[in-house]
Amino acid sequence: MIGLLQRVSQASVTVEGVTVGAIAAGLMVLVCAERGDTEKEADALLTKLLSYRVFSDQAGKMNRSVADTGGGLLLVPQFTLAADTKSGARPSFSAAAKPQDGLRLFDYFVGLARQKHREVATGQFGAEMKVSLINEGPVTFWLQVAPT
């Protein structure tokens, strides 16, 4: 599974003009399930995501996680993170999980996040979404947990 996380002061997702998810300060995370991913990879990615130290401490060093700060999580499904862009002018998405598997794993990931973290908002799987954010820093990290 892939998580592209961005440290934000605010972020939101709208679908057909309606805000479906929004947070203040925290992490906006694009989430992608790849072929072969299972709940095991989702568990590992969430554990890493919640403990990843991207927020500054009193000394200005990135030593605090979203769990430490109590910031929000905005989880947005994004299968295009699995794109193969090595050749040609059109990406291949053969590495992405099939839609039904992607939806199942995204829903699992969100449910688990809501059990482990106080504030979780989401985008909408399969919808045409508009994502707005203010990236602080900017700070952006790519996390990937490969199937074992």
Short mmCIF file of N, CA and C in Angstrom, two decimals:
data_model
loop_
_atom_site.label_atom_id
_atom_site.label_comp_id
_atom_site.label_asym_id
_atom_site.label_seq_id
_atom_site.Cartn_x
_atom_site.Cartn_y
_atom_site.Cartn_z
N MET A 1 0.85 -1.18 0.00
CA MET A 1 0.00 0.00 0.00
C MET A 1 0.88 1.23 0.00
N ILE A 2 0.32 2.27 -0.56
CA ILE A 2 1.05 3.53 -0.67
C ILE A 2 0.27 4.61 0.06
N GLY A 3 1.00 5.46 0.77
CA GLY A 3 0.43 6.65 1.37
C GLY A 3 1.31 7.83 1.02
N LEU A 4 0.75 8.81 0.38
CA LEU A 4 1.46 10.06 0.10
C LEU A 4 0.91 11.07 1.09
N LEU A 5 1.71 11.40 2.10
CA LEU A 5 1.22 12.25 3.15
C LEU A 5 1.76 13.66 3.02
N GLN A 6 0.91 14.61 3.33
CA GLN A 6 1.29 16.02 3.30
C GLN A 6 0.86 16.66 4.61
N ARG A 7 1.80 17.38 5.22
CA ARG A 7 1.50 18.11 6.45
C ARG A 7 0.73 19.37 6.05
N VAL A 8 -0.45 19.55 6.62
CA VAL A 8 -1.31 20.65 6.19
C VAL A 8 -1.78 21.48 7.38
N SER A 9 -2.11 22.75 7.08
CA SER A 9 -2.78 23.57 8.07
C SER A 9 -4.28 23.44 7.91
N GLN A 10 -4.71 23.02 6.71
CA GLN A 10 -6.11 22.68 6.45
C GLN A 10 -6.20 21.92 5.14
N ALA A 11 -7.24 21.10 5.01
CA ALA A 11 -7.46 20.35 3.78
C ALA A 11 -8.93 19.94 3.72
N SER A 12 -9.42 19.81 2.48
CA SER A 12 -10.81 19.39 2.32
C SER A 12 -10.99 18.69 0.98
N VAL A 13 -12.07 17.92 0.89
CA VAL A 13 -12.44 17.22 -0.33
C VAL A 13 -13.90 17.54 -0.61
N THR A 14 -14.17 17.91 -1.87
CA THR A 14 -15.55 18.12 -2.28
C THR A 14 -15.89 17.17 -3.42
N VAL A 15 -17.15 16.75 -3.46
CA VAL A 15 -17.68 15.92 -4.53
C VAL A 15 -18.98 16.60 -4.98
N GLU A 16 -19.02 16.95 -6.25
CA GLU A 16 -20.19 17.63 -6.82
C GLU A 16 -20.60 18.84 -5.99
N GLY A 17 -19.58 19.62 -5.57
CA GLY A 17 -19.84 20.86 -4.84
C GLY A 17 -20.14 20.71 -3.37
N VAL A 18 -20.16 19.48 -2.86
CA VAL A 18 -20.45 19.23 -1.45
C VAL A 18 -19.17 18.77 -0.75
N THR A 19 -18.84 19.40 0.37
CA THR A 19 -17.66 18.99 1.14
C THR A 19 -17.98 17.66 1.83
N VAL A 20 -17.18 16.64 1.49
CA VAL A 20 -17.39 15.32 2.08
C VAL A 20 -16.40 15.01 3.19
N GLY A 21 -15.30 15.78 3.27
CA GLY A 21 -14.31 15.59 4.31
C GLY A 21 -13.46 16.83 4.45
N ALA A 22 -13.12 17.19 5.69
CA ALA A 22 -12.27 18.36 5.93
C ALA A 22 -11.59 18.23 7.27
N ILE A 23 -10.38 18.78 7.35
CA ILE A 23 -9.64 18.83 8.61
C ILE A 23 -8.97 20.19 8.72
N ALA A 24 -8.60 20.55 9.95
CA ALA A 24 -7.74 21.70 10.19
C ALA A 24 -6.31 21.14 10.12
N ALA A 25 -5.45 21.55 11.00
CA ALA A 25 -4.05 21.09 10.98
C ALA A 25 -3.96 19.58 11.14
N GLY A 26 -3.07 18.97 10.37
CA GLY A 26 -2.86 17.52 10.45
C GLY A 26 -2.21 16.99 9.19
N LEU A 27 -2.66 15.82 8.75
CA LEU A 27 -2.11 15.17 7.57
C LEU A 27 -3.21 14.88 6.57
N MET A 28 -2.97 15.26 5.32
CA MET A 28 -3.81 14.84 4.21
C MET A 28 -3.05 13.70 3.56
N VAL A 29 -3.68 12.55 3.43
CA VAL A 29 -2.99 11.36 2.94
C VAL A 29 -3.74 10.78 1.74
N LEU A 30 -3.04 10.71 0.60
CA LEU A 30 -3.55 10.00 -0.56
C LEU A 30 -3.21 8.53 -0.34
N VAL A 31 -4.20 7.66 -0.45
CA VAL A 31 -4.04 6.24 -0.11
C VAL A 31 -4.32 5.39 -1.33
N CYS A 32 -3.40 4.46 -1.62
CA CYS A 32 -3.53 3.59 -2.79
C CYS A 32 -3.25 2.14 -2.41
N ALA A 33 -4.17 1.27 -2.77
CA ALA A 33 -3.96 -0.17 -2.61
C ALA A 33 -3.39 -0.71 -3.92
N GLU A 34 -2.36 -1.53 -3.79
CA GLU A 34 -1.74 -2.15 -4.97
C GLU A 34 -2.15 -3.62 -5.03
N ARG A 35 -1.99 -4.22 -6.22
CA ARG A 35 -2.27 -5.64 -6.37
C ARG A 35 -1.44 -6.43 -5.35
N GLY A 36 -2.08 -7.38 -4.72
CA GLY A 36 -1.39 -8.20 -3.73
C GLY A 36 -1.47 -7.66 -2.32
N ASP A 37 -1.94 -6.42 -2.14
CA ASP A 37 -2.08 -5.87 -0.80
C ASP A 37 -3.22 -6.56 -0.05
N THR A 38 -3.04 -6.66 1.26
CA THR A 38 -4.04 -7.25 2.15
C THR A 38 -4.19 -6.33 3.36
N GLU A 39 -5.00 -6.75 4.28
CA GLU A 39 -5.17 -6.02 5.52
C GLU A 39 -3.84 -5.88 6.27
N LYS A 40 -2.95 -6.82 6.08
CA LYS A 40 -1.64 -6.77 6.74
C LYS A 40 -0.87 -5.52 6.30
N GLU A 41 -0.88 -5.22 5.00
CA GLU A 41 -0.19 -4.03 4.51
C GLU A 41 -0.91 -2.75 4.98
N ALA A 42 -2.24 -2.80 5.02
CA ALA A 42 -3.00 -1.65 5.51
C ALA A 42 -2.65 -1.37 6.98
N ASP A 43 -2.59 -2.41 7.78
CA ASP A 43 -2.21 -2.26 9.19
C ASP A 43 -0.84 -1.62 9.32
N ALA A 44 0.12 -2.15 8.56
CA ALA A 44 1.50 -1.65 8.64
C ALA A 44 1.59 -0.19 8.18
N LEU A 45 0.88 0.15 7.11
CA LEU A 45 0.92 1.53 6.62
C LEU A 45 0.31 2.48 7.64
N LEU A 46 -0.81 2.11 8.23
CA LEU A 46 -1.44 2.98 9.21
C LEU A 46 -0.56 3.16 10.44
N THR A 47 0.04 2.08 10.91
CA THR A 47 0.94 2.17 12.06
C THR A 47 2.07 3.14 11.77
N LYS A 48 2.67 3.02 10.60
CA LYS A 48 3.77 3.91 10.22
C LYS A 48 3.28 5.35 10.09
N LEU A 49 2.14 5.52 9.45
CA LEU A 49 1.58 6.84 9.22
C LEU A 49 1.30 7.57 10.54
N LEU A 50 0.67 6.89 11.48
CA LEU A 50 0.32 7.53 12.74
C LEU A 50 1.54 7.88 13.59
N SER A 51 2.63 7.18 13.40
CA SER A 51 3.83 7.43 14.21
C SER A 51 4.91 8.20 13.47
N TYR A 52 4.68 8.52 12.19
CA TYR A 52 5.71 9.19 11.38
C TYR A 52 5.88 10.62 11.88
N ARG A 53 7.11 10.99 12.20
CA ARG A 53 7.38 12.27 12.85
C ARG A 53 7.61 13.37 11.80
N VAL A 54 6.57 14.15 11.55
CA VAL A 54 6.63 15.21 10.54
C VAL A 54 6.27 16.58 11.09
N PHE A 55 5.92 16.64 12.38
CA PHE A 55 5.57 17.91 13.01
C PHE A 55 6.70 18.36 13.92
N SER A 56 6.91 19.65 13.98
CA SER A 56 8.03 20.21 14.74
C SER A 56 7.80 20.16 16.24
N ASP A 57 8.89 19.92 16.96
CA ASP A 57 8.87 20.02 18.41
C ASP A 57 9.26 21.45 18.80
N GLN A 58 9.49 21.69 20.08
CA GLN A 58 9.82 23.04 20.54
C GLN A 58 11.15 23.53 19.99
N ALA A 59 12.04 22.62 19.60
CA ALA A 59 13.34 23.00 19.05
C ALA A 59 13.29 23.17 17.53
N GLY A 60 12.11 22.97 16.94
CA GLY A 60 11.97 23.14 15.50
C GLY A 60 12.34 21.91 14.69
N LYS A 61 12.59 20.80 15.35
CA LYS A 61 12.92 19.55 14.65
C LYS A 61 11.66 18.72 14.43
N MET A 62 11.63 17.99 13.32
CA MET A 62 10.48 17.12 13.05
C MET A 62 10.57 15.90 13.96
N ASN A 63 9.98 16.02 15.14
CA ASN A 63 10.04 14.97 16.15
C ASN A 63 8.67 14.55 16.66
N ARG A 64 7.59 15.10 16.09
CA ARG A 64 6.26 14.80 16.60
C ARG A 64 5.40 14.21 15.48
N SER A 65 4.60 13.23 15.85
CA SER A 65 3.71 12.57 14.90
C SER A 65 2.31 13.18 14.98
N VAL A 66 1.45 12.79 14.05
CA VAL A 66 0.06 13.25 14.09
C VAL A 66 -0.63 12.71 15.34
N ALA A 67 -0.22 11.55 15.82
CA ALA A 67 -0.76 11.02 17.08
C ALA A 67 -0.33 11.90 18.25
N ASP A 68 0.92 12.38 18.22
CA ASP A 68 1.42 13.26 19.28
C ASP A 68 0.69 14.60 19.30
N THR A 69 0.43 15.14 18.13
CA THR A 69 -0.18 16.47 18.04
C THR A 69 -1.69 16.44 18.14
N GLY A 70 -2.31 15.29 17.90
CA GLY A 70 -3.76 15.21 17.89
C GLY A 70 -4.38 15.86 16.67
N GLY A 71 -3.57 16.06 15.63
CA GLY A 71 -4.06 16.66 14.40
C GLY A 71 -5.01 15.74 13.65
N GLY A 72 -5.69 16.31 12.66
CA GLY A 72 -6.63 15.53 11.87
C GLY A 72 -5.96 14.69 10.80
N LEU A 73 -6.69 13.70 10.33
CA LEU A 73 -6.28 12.88 9.19
C LEU A 73 -7.37 13.00 8.13
N LEU A 74 -6.98 13.38 6.94
CA LEU A 74 -7.90 13.36 5.80
C LEU A 74 -7.38 12.29 4.86
N LEU A 75 -8.10 11.19 4.74
CA LEU A 75 -7.69 10.05 3.92
C LEU A 75 -8.45 10.09 2.60
N VAL A 76 -7.69 10.13 1.50
CA VAL A 76 -8.27 10.29 0.17
C VAL A 76 -7.83 9.13 -0.71
N PRO A 77 -8.77 8.34 -1.24
CA PRO A 77 -8.37 7.23 -2.12
C PRO A 77 -7.81 7.75 -3.43
N GLN A 78 -6.69 7.18 -3.88
CA GLN A 78 -6.04 7.66 -5.10
C GLN A 78 -5.28 6.53 -5.78
N PHE A 79 -5.96 5.79 -6.67
CA PHE A 79 -5.33 4.65 -7.33
C PHE A 79 -4.18 5.06 -8.25
N THR A 80 -4.15 6.30 -8.70
CA THR A 80 -3.11 6.72 -9.65
C THR A 80 -1.71 6.72 -9.05
N LEU A 81 -1.60 6.60 -7.72
CA LEU A 81 -0.27 6.50 -7.11
C LEU A 81 0.45 5.23 -7.54
N ALA A 82 -0.29 4.24 -8.00
CA ALA A 82 0.31 2.98 -8.45
C ALA A 82 0.70 3.02 -9.92
N ALA A 83 0.64 4.18 -10.53
CA ALA A 83 0.94 4.29 -11.96
C ALA A 83 2.37 3.89 -12.29
N ASP A 84 2.51 3.19 -13.40
CA ASP A 84 3.82 2.88 -13.97
C ASP A 84 4.06 3.91 -15.06
N THR A 85 5.05 4.76 -14.86
CA THR A 85 5.33 5.86 -15.80
C THR A 85 6.68 5.68 -16.49
N LYS A 86 7.19 4.46 -16.49
CA LYS A 86 8.54 4.23 -17.02
C LYS A 86 8.64 4.35 -18.53
N SER A 87 7.57 4.07 -19.24
CA SER A 87 7.68 4.14 -20.70
C SER A 87 6.43 4.77 -21.29
N GLY A 88 6.61 5.33 -22.47
CA GLY A 88 5.49 5.91 -23.19
C GLY A 88 4.99 7.20 -22.58
N ALA A 89 3.91 7.71 -23.14
CA ALA A 89 3.33 8.97 -22.70
C ALA A 89 2.00 8.77 -21.98
N ARG A 90 1.67 7.53 -21.68
CA ARG A 90 0.43 7.24 -20.97
C ARG A 90 0.74 6.27 -19.84
N PRO A 91 0.34 6.59 -18.60
CA PRO A 91 0.64 5.70 -17.48
C PRO A 91 -0.15 4.40 -17.55
N SER A 92 0.45 3.36 -16.99
CA SER A 92 -0.24 2.08 -16.85
C SER A 92 -0.64 1.93 -15.39
N PHE A 93 -1.82 1.42 -15.14
CA PHE A 93 -2.29 1.24 -13.78
C PHE A 93 -2.40 -0.23 -13.40
N SER A 94 -1.63 -1.08 -14.07
CA SER A 94 -1.72 -2.51 -13.82
C SER A 94 -1.26 -2.89 -12.41
N ALA A 95 -0.49 -2.04 -11.75
CA ALA A 95 -0.04 -2.33 -10.39
C ALA A 95 -1.09 -1.99 -9.34
N ALA A 96 -2.11 -1.23 -9.72
CA ALA A 96 -3.16 -0.85 -8.77
C ALA A 96 -4.06 -2.06 -8.48
N ALA A 97 -4.59 -2.09 -7.28
CA ALA A 97 -5.56 -3.14 -6.93
C ALA A 97 -6.80 -2.99 -7.79
N LYS A 98 -7.48 -4.09 -8.03
CA LYS A 98 -8.77 -4.02 -8.73
C LYS A 98 -9.70 -3.14 -7.91
N PRO A 99 -10.63 -2.43 -8.57
CA PRO A 99 -11.50 -1.50 -7.84
C PRO A 99 -12.18 -2.09 -6.60
N GLN A 100 -12.71 -3.30 -6.70
CA GLN A 100 -13.39 -3.88 -5.54
C GLN A 100 -12.42 -4.15 -4.40
N ASP A 101 -11.17 -4.54 -4.73
CA ASP A 101 -10.16 -4.75 -3.69
C ASP A 101 -9.70 -3.42 -3.11
N GLY A 102 -9.55 -2.43 -3.98
CA GLY A 102 -9.16 -1.09 -3.52
C GLY A 102 -10.18 -0.51 -2.56
N LEU A 103 -11.46 -0.65 -2.90
CA LEU A 103 -12.53 -0.15 -2.03
C LEU A 103 -12.53 -0.88 -0.70
N ARG A 104 -12.42 -2.19 -0.74
CA ARG A 104 -12.41 -2.98 0.50
C ARG A 104 -11.26 -2.57 1.41
N LEU A 105 -10.06 -2.42 0.82
CA LEU A 105 -8.89 -2.06 1.63
C LEU A 105 -8.95 -0.62 2.11
N PHE A 106 -9.48 0.29 1.28
CA PHE A 106 -9.63 1.68 1.72
C PHE A 106 -10.61 1.74 2.89
N ASP A 107 -11.74 1.06 2.77
CA ASP A 107 -12.72 1.05 3.86
C ASP A 107 -12.13 0.45 5.13
N TYR A 108 -11.37 -0.61 4.97
CA TYR A 108 -10.70 -1.24 6.12
C TYR A 108 -9.73 -0.24 6.77
N PHE A 109 -8.93 0.43 5.94
CA PHE A 109 -7.94 1.40 6.40
C PHE A 109 -8.62 2.52 7.18
N VAL A 110 -9.71 3.05 6.64
CA VAL A 110 -10.45 4.13 7.29
C VAL A 110 -11.04 3.65 8.62
N GLY A 111 -11.63 2.47 8.63
CA GLY A 111 -12.20 1.94 9.86
C GLY A 111 -11.16 1.78 10.95
N LEU A 112 -10.01 1.25 10.57
CA LEU A 112 -8.92 1.08 11.52
C LEU A 112 -8.40 2.43 12.00
N ALA A 113 -8.27 3.39 11.09
CA ALA A 113 -7.81 4.73 11.47
C ALA A 113 -8.77 5.34 12.49
N ARG A 114 -10.06 5.16 12.28
CA ARG A 114 -11.06 5.73 13.20
C ARG A 114 -11.01 5.07 14.58
N GLN A 115 -10.56 3.81 14.64
CA GLN A 115 -10.38 3.15 15.92
C GLN A 115 -9.17 3.68 16.67
N LYS A 116 -8.14 4.09 15.91
CA LYS A 116 -6.86 4.44 16.52
C LYS A 116 -6.59 5.94 16.63
N HIS A 117 -7.39 6.75 15.92
CA HIS A 117 -7.12 8.19 15.91
C HIS A 117 -8.42 8.97 16.11
N ARG A 118 -8.31 10.08 16.77
CA ARG A 118 -9.48 10.87 17.17
C ARG A 118 -10.22 11.50 16.01
N GLU A 119 -9.53 12.15 15.10
CA GLU A 119 -10.19 12.90 14.02
C GLU A 119 -9.80 12.33 12.66
N VAL A 120 -10.74 11.69 11.98
CA VAL A 120 -10.50 11.12 10.65
C VAL A 120 -11.63 11.54 9.72
N ALA A 121 -11.25 12.15 8.60
CA ALA A 121 -12.19 12.50 7.54
C ALA A 121 -11.73 11.80 6.28
N THR A 122 -12.61 11.69 5.29
CA THR A 122 -12.24 10.97 4.08
C THR A 122 -12.76 11.64 2.82
N GLY A 123 -12.15 11.24 1.73
CA GLY A 123 -12.70 11.50 0.41
C GLY A 123 -13.68 10.38 0.10
N GLN A 124 -14.09 10.30 -1.16
CA GLN A 124 -15.09 9.31 -1.56
C GLN A 124 -14.52 8.42 -2.65
N PHE A 125 -14.43 7.13 -2.38
CA PHE A 125 -13.86 6.17 -3.32
C PHE A 125 -14.64 6.20 -4.64
N GLY A 126 -13.93 6.29 -5.75
CA GLY A 126 -14.52 6.21 -7.07
C GLY A 126 -15.16 7.50 -7.56
N ALA A 127 -15.17 8.53 -6.76
CA ALA A 127 -15.80 9.79 -7.15
C ALA A 127 -14.78 10.73 -7.79
N GLU A 128 -15.28 11.66 -8.57
CA GLU A 128 -14.46 12.76 -9.08
C GLU A 128 -14.39 13.78 -7.95
N MET A 129 -13.22 13.88 -7.33
CA MET A 129 -13.05 14.72 -6.14
C MET A 129 -12.24 15.97 -6.47
N LYS A 130 -12.51 17.01 -5.72
CA LYS A 130 -11.70 18.22 -5.73
C LYS A 130 -11.05 18.29 -4.36
N VAL A 131 -9.72 18.26 -4.34
CA VAL A 131 -8.97 18.27 -3.09
C VAL A 131 -8.28 19.62 -2.95
N SER A 132 -8.51 20.27 -1.83
CA SER A 132 -7.87 21.55 -1.53
C SER A 132 -7.05 21.38 -0.26
N LEU A 133 -5.87 21.97 -0.26
CA LEU A 133 -5.04 21.89 0.93
C LEU A 133 -4.05 23.03 0.98
N ILE A 134 -3.61 23.31 2.18
CA ILE A 134 -2.48 24.22 2.38
C ILE A 134 -1.39 23.36 3.00
N ASN A 135 -0.38 23.07 2.19
CA ASN A 135 0.73 22.22 2.61
C ASN A 135 1.69 23.07 3.41
N GLU A 136 1.95 22.70 4.65
CA GLU A 136 2.85 23.43 5.53
C GLU A 136 4.28 22.95 5.31
N GLY A 137 5.16 23.84 5.00
CA GLY A 137 6.58 23.52 4.84
C GLY A 137 7.15 23.91 3.50
N PRO A 138 6.82 23.31 2.42
CA PRO A 138 5.95 22.14 2.28
C PRO A 138 6.64 20.87 2.78
N VAL A 139 5.83 20.02 3.36
CA VAL A 139 6.30 18.73 3.85
C VAL A 139 5.45 17.65 3.21
N THR A 140 6.09 16.79 2.40
CA THR A 140 5.41 15.70 1.71
C THR A 140 6.30 14.46 1.76
N PHE A 141 5.70 13.32 2.13
CA PHE A 141 6.46 12.06 2.18
C PHE A 141 5.68 10.95 1.51
N TRP A 142 6.41 10.06 0.84
CA TRP A 142 5.88 8.88 0.20
C TRP A 142 6.18 7.71 1.12
N LEU A 143 5.12 7.01 1.59
CA LEU A 143 5.30 5.80 2.38
C LEU A 143 4.74 4.64 1.58
N GLN A 144 5.48 3.54 1.57
CA GLN A 144 5.01 2.37 0.83
C GLN A 144 5.32 1.13 1.63
N VAL A 145 4.32 0.26 1.73
CA VAL A 145 4.47 -1.03 2.39
C VAL A 145 4.18 -2.08 1.33
N ALA A 146 5.20 -2.83 0.95
CA ALA A 146 5.05 -3.85 -0.08
C ALA A 146 4.52 -5.14 0.51
N PRO A 147 3.73 -5.87 -0.25
CA PRO A 147 3.26 -7.19 0.23
C PRO A 147 4.44 -8.10 0.53
N THR A 148 4.31 -8.89 1.58
CA THR A 148 5.40 -9.81 1.93
C THR A 148 5.03 -11.24 1.61
#
